[in-house]
C-alpha atoms as a printed R data frame, in Angstrom:
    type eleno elety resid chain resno        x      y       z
1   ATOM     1    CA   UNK     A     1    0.000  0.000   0.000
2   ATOM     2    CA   UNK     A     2    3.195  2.514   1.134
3   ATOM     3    CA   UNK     A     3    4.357  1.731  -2.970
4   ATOM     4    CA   UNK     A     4    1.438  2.501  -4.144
5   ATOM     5    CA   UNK     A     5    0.717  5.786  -1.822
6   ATOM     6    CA   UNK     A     6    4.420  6.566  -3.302
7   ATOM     7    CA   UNK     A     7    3.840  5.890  -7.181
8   ATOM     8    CA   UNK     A     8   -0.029  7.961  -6.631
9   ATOM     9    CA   UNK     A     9    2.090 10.979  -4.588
10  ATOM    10    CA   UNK     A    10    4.519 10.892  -7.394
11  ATOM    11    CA   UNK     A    11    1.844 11.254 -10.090
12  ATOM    12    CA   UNK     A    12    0.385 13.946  -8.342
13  ATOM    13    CA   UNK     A    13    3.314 15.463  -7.302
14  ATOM    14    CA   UNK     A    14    2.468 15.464  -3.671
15  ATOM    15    CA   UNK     A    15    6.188 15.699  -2.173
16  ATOM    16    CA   UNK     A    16    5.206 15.566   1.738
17  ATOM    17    CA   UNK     A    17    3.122 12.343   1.267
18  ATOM    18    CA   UNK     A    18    5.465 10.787  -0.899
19  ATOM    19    CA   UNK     A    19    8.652 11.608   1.606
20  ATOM    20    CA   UNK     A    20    6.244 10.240   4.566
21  ATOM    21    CA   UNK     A    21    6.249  6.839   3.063
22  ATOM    22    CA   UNK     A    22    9.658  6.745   1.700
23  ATOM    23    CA   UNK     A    23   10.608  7.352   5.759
24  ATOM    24    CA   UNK     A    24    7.959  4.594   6.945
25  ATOM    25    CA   UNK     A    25    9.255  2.092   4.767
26  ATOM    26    CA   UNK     A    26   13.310  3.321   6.037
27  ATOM    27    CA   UNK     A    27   11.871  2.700   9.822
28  ATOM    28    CA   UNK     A    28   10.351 -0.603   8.737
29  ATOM    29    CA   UNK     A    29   13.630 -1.511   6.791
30  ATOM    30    CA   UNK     A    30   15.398 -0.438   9.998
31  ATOM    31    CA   UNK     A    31   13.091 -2.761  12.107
32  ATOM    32    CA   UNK     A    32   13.935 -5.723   9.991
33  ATOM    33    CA   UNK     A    33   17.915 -5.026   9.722
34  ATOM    34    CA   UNK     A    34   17.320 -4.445   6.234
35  ATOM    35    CA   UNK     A    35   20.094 -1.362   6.148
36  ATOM    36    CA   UNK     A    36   20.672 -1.520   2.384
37  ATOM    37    CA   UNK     A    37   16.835 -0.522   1.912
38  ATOM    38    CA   UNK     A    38   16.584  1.782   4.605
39  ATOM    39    CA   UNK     A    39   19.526  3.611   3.164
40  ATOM    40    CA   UNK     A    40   17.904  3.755  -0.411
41  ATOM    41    CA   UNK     A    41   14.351  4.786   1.407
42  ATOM    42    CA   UNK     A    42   16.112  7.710   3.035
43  ATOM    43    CA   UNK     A    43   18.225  8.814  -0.116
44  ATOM    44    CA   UNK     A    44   14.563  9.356  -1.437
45  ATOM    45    CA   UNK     A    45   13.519 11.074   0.531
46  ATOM    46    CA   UNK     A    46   16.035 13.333   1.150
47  ATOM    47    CA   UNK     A    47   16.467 13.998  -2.502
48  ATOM    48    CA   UNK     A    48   12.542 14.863  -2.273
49  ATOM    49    CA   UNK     A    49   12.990 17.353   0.859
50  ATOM    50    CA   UNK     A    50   16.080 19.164  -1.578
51  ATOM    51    CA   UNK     A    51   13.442 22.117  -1.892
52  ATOM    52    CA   UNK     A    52   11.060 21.532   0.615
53  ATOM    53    CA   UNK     A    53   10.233 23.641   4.048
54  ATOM    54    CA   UNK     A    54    8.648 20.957   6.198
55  ATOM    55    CA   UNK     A    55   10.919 20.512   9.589
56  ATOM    56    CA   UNK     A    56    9.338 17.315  10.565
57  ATOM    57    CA   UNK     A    57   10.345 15.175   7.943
58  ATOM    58    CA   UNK     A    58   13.423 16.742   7.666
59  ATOM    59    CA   UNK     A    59   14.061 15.362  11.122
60  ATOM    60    CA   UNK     A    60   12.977 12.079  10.237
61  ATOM    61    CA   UNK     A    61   15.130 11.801   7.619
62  ATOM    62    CA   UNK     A    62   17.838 12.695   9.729
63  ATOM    63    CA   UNK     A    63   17.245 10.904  12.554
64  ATOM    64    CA   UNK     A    64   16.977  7.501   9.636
65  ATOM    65    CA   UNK     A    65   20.307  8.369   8.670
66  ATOM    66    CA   UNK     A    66   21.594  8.684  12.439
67  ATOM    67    CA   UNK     A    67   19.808  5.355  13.160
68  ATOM    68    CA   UNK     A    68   21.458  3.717  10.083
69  ATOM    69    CA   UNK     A    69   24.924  4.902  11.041
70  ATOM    70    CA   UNK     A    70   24.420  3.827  14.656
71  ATOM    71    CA   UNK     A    71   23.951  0.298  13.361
72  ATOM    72    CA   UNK     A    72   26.585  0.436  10.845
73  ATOM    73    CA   UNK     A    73   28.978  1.101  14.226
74  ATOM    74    CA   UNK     A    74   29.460  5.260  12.329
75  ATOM    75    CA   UNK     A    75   29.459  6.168  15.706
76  ATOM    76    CA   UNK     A    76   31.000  9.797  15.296
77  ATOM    77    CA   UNK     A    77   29.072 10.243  12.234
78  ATOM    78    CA   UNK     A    78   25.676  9.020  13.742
79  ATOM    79    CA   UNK     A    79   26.123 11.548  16.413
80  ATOM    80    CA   UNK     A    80   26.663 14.386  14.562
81  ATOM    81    CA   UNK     A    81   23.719 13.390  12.822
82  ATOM    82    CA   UNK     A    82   21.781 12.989  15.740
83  ATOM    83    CA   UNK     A    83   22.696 16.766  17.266
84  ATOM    84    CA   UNK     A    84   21.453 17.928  14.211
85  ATOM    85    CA   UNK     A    85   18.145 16.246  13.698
86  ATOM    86    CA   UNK     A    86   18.055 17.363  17.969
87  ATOM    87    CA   UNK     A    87   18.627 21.083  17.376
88  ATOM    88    CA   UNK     A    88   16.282 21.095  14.547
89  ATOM    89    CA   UNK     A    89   13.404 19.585  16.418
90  ATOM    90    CA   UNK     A    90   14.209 22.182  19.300
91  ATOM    91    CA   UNK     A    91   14.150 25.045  16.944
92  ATOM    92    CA   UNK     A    92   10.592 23.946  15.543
93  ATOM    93    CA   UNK     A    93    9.270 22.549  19.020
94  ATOM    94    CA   UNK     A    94    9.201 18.924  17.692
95  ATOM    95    CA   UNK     A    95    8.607 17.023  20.941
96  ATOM    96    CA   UNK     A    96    8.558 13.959  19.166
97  ATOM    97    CA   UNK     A    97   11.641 14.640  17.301
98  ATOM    98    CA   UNK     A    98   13.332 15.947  20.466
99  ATOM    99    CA   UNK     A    99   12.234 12.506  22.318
100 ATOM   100    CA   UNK     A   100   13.817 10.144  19.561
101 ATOM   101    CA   UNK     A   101   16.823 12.145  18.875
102 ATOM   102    CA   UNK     A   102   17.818 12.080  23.098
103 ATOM   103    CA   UNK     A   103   17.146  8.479  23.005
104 ATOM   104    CA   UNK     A   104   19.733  7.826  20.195
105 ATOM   105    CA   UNK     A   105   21.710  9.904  21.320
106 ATOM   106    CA   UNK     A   106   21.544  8.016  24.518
107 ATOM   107    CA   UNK     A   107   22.434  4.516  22.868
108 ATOM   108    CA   UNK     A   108   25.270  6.117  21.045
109 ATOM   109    CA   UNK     A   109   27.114  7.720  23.944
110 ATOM   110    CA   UNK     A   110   26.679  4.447  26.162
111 ATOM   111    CA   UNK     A   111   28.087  2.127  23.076
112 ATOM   112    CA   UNK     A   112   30.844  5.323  23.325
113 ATOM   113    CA   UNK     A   113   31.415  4.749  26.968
114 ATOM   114    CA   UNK     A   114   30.732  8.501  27.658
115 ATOM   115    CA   UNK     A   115   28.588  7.935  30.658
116 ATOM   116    CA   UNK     A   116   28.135 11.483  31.508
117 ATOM   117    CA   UNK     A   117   26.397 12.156  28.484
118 ATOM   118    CA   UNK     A   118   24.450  8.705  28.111
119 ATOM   119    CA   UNK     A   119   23.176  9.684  31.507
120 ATOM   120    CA   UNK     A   120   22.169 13.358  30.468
121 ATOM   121    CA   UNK     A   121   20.537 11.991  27.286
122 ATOM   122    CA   UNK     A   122   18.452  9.547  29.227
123 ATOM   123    CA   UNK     A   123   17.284 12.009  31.895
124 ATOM   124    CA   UNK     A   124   16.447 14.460  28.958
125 ATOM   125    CA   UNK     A   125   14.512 11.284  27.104
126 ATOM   126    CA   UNK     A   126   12.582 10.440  30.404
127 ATOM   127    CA   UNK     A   127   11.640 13.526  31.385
128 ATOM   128    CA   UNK     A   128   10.459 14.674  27.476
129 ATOM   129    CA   UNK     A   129    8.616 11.299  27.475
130 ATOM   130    CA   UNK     A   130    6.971 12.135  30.709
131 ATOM   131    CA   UNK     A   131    6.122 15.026  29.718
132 ATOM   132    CA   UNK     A   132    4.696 14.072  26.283
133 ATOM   133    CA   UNK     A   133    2.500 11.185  27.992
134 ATOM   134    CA   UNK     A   134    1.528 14.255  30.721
135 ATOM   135    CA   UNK     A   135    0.636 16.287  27.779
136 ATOM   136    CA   UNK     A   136   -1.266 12.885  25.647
137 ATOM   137    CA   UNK     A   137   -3.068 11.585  29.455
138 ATOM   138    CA   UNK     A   138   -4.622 15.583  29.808
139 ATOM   139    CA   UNK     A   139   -5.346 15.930  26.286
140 ATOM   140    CA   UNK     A   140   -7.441 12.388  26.603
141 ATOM   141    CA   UNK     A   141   -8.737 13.877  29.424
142 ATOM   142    CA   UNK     A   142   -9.896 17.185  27.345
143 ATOM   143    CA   UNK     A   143  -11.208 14.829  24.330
144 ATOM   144    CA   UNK     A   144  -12.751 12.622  27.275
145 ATOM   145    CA   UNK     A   145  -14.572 15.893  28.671
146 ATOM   146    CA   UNK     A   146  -15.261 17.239  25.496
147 ATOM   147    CA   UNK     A   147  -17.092 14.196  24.227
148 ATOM   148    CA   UNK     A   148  -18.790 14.186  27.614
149 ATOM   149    CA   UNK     A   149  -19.688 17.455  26.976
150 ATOM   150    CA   UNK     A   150  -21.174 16.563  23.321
151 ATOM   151    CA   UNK     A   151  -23.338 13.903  24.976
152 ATOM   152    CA   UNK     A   152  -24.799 16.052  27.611
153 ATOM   153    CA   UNK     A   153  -25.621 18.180  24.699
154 ATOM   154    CA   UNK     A   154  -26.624 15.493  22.223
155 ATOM   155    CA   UNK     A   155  -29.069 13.996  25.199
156 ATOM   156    CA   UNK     A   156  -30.730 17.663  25.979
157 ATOM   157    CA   UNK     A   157  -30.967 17.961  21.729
158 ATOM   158    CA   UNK     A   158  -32.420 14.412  21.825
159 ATOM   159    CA   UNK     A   159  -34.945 15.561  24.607
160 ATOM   160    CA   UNK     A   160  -36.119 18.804  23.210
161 ATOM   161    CA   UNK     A   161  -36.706 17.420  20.049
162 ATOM   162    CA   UNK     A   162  -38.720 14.261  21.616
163 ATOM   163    CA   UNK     A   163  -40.816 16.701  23.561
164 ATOM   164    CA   UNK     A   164  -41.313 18.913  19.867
165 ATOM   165    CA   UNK     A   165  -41.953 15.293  18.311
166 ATOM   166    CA   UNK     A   166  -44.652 14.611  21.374
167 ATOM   167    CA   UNK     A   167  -46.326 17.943  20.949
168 ATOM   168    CA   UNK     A   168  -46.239 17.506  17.376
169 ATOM   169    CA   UNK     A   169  -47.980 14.205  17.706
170 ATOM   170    CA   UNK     A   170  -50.364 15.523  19.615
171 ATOM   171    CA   UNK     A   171  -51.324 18.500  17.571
172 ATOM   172    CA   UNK     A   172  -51.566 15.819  14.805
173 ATOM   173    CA   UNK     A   173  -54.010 13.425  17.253
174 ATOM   174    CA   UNK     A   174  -55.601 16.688  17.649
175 ATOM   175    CA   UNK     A   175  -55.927 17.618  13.885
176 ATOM   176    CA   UNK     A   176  -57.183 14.230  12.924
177 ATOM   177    CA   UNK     A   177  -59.902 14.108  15.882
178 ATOM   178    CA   UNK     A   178  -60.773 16.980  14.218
179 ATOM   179    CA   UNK     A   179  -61.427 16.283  11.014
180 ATOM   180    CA   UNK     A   180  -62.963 12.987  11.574
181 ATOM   181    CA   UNK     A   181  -65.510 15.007  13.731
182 ATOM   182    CA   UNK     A   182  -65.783 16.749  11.356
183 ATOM   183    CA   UNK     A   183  -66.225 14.302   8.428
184 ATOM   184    CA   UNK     A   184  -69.145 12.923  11.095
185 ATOM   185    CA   UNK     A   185  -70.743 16.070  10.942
186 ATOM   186    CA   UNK     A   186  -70.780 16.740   7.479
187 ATOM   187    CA   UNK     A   187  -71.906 13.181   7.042
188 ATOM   188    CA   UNK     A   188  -74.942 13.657   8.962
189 ATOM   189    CA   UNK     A   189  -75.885 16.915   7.321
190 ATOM   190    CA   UNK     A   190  -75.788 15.470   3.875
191 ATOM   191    CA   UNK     A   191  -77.690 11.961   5.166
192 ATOM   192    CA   UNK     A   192  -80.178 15.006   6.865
193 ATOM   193    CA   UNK     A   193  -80.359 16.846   3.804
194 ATOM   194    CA   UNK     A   194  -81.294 13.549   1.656
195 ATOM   195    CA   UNK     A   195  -83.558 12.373   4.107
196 ATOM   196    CA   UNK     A   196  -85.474 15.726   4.501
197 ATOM   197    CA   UNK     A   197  -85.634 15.601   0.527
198 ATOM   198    CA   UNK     A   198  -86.830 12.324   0.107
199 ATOM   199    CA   UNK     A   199  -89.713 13.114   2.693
200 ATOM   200    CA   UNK     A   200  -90.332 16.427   0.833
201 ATOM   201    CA   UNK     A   201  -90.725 14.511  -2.240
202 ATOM   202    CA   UNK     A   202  -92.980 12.101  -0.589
203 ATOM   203    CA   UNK     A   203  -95.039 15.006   0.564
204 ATOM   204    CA   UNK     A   204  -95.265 15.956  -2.436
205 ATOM   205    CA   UNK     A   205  -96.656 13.288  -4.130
206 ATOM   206    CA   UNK     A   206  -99.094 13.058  -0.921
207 ATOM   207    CA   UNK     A   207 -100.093 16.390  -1.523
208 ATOM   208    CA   UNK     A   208 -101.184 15.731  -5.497
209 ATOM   209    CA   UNK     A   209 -102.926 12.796  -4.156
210 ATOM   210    CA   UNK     A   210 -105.046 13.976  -2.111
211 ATOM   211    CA   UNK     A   211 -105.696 16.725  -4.231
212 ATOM   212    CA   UNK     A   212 -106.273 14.396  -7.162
213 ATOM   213    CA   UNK     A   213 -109.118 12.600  -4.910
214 ATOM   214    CA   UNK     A   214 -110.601 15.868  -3.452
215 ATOM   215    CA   UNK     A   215 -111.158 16.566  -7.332
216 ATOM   216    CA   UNK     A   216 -112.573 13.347  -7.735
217 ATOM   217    CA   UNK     A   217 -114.742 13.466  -4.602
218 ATOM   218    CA   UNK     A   218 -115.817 16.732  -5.704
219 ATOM   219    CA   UNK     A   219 -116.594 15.778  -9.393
220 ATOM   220    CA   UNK     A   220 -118.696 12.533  -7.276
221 ATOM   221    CA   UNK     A   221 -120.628 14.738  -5.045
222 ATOM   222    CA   UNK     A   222 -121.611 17.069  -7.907
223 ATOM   223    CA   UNK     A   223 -122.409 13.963  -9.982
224 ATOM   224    CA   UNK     A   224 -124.626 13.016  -6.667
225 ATOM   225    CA   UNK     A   225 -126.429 15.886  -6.661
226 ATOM   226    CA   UNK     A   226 -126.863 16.444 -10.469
227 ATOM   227    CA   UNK     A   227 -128.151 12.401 -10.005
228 ATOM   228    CA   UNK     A   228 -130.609 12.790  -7.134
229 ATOM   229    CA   UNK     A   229 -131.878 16.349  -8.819
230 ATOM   230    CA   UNK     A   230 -132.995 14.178 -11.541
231 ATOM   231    CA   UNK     A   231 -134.603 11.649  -9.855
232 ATOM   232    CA   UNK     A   232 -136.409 14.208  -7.422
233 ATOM   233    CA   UNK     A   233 -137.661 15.658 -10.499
234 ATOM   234    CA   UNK     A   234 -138.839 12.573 -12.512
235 ATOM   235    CA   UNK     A   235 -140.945 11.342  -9.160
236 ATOM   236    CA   UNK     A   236 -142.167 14.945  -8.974
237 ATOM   237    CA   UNK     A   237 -145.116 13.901 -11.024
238 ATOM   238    CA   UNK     A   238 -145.446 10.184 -10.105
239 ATOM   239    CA   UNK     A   239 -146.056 11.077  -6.338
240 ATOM   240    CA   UNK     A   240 -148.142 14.375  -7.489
241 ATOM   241    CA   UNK     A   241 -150.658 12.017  -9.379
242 ATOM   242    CA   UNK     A   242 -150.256  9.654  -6.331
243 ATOM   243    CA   UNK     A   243 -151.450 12.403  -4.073
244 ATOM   244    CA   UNK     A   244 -154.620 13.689  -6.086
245 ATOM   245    CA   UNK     A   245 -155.593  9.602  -5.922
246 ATOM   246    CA   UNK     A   246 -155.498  9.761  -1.788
């Protein structure tokens, strides 16, 4: 993956990323005694940091070298190289830097027998690590009260917006109560308004029934009279000729 990082930084000509695996594959090389690699990972990258400004990897590359020369028994050489990679972590504040370059430096004075210095170096690497793990244990702290912090938050957002969500269902509970009510009511005025049709209509035809047989009783009780005129008037002379007789 580190080649291909390399041969994808080339391409794009991203020269930080490419030196950063060029020095992770040295350190690896390093780890497995591979020296002949390491040294080749480290000319690259030092031939890539020719033009370049960044102070970290600069220091990486350095301290590589100094680590390569230690093991090669370049004593001298690796020390030199190790003061310099130390000054310029201290003149850019690179703790890390700082740390690894006293603990080289370390090895390479007690493999010198200068005692003195070994000790100095290791005091210098114990107390920088100290420090650094001070400095990592209260920023976990920070990140640990931070994300604290975010949950507290996260629960009260989660809260408010449940109780929103609750009042929301319940103006919604609310809305369609509502509107079935009111779908019941419209419901029953349009079954009303048939119904009081249908018994208007059925009025209706009542009403030109009855009026069709008060016309007929009426056309009967002329037909009646018209009827018993006649036969009051045919008997008139019957019963007159019946009363002369008596």
């Amino acid at each position: 993956r580190l080649e291909e990082s390399i041969k994808i930084s080339s391409v794009l000509k991203m020269t930080s990323w490419e030196s950063d695996a060029h020095i992770t594959l040295a350190k690896i090389a390093l780890l497995e005694k591979d020296f002949t690699e390491a040294e080749k990972q480290l000319n690259l990258s030092y031939t890539l940091l020719t033009n370049s400004k960044d102070a970290k990897q600069r220091i990486e590359t350095d301290l590589g070298f100094a680590k390569l020369e230690f093991h090669n028994n370049k004593l001298q050489k690796a020390e030199s190289t190790a003061l310099n990679a130390l000054q310029k972590a201290k003149e850019s504040s690179y703790y890390r830097g700082i740390i690894d370059a006293s603990e080289l430096l370390h090895k390479i004075s007690a493999k010198q027998n200068k005692n003195k210095e070994a000790y100095e170096n290791l005091l210098n690497y114990n107390r920088l690590s100290d420090s650094l793990n001070l400095a990592n244990n209260e920023n976990q702290v920070k990140v640990m009260v931070v994300e604290k912090n975010l949950t507290d938050e996260q629960e009260i957002v989660e809260l408010k917006l449940n109780q929103k969500l609750a009042k929301q269902n319940i103006y919604i509970g609310i809305a369609i109560f509502s509107i079935l009510v009111l779908g019941t009511i419209l419901f029953l005025i349009k079954r009303i308004s048939e119904t009081r049709k249908k018994l208007i209509t059925q009025l209706n035809v009542k009403t030109l029934e009855l009026e069709k047989n008060k016309t007929e009783l009426i056309a009967l009780n002329n037909t009646k009279d018209k009827l018993f005129s006649i036969i009051g008037h045919d008997l008139k002379g019957p019963m007159g000729s019946l009363q002369s007789l008596l």
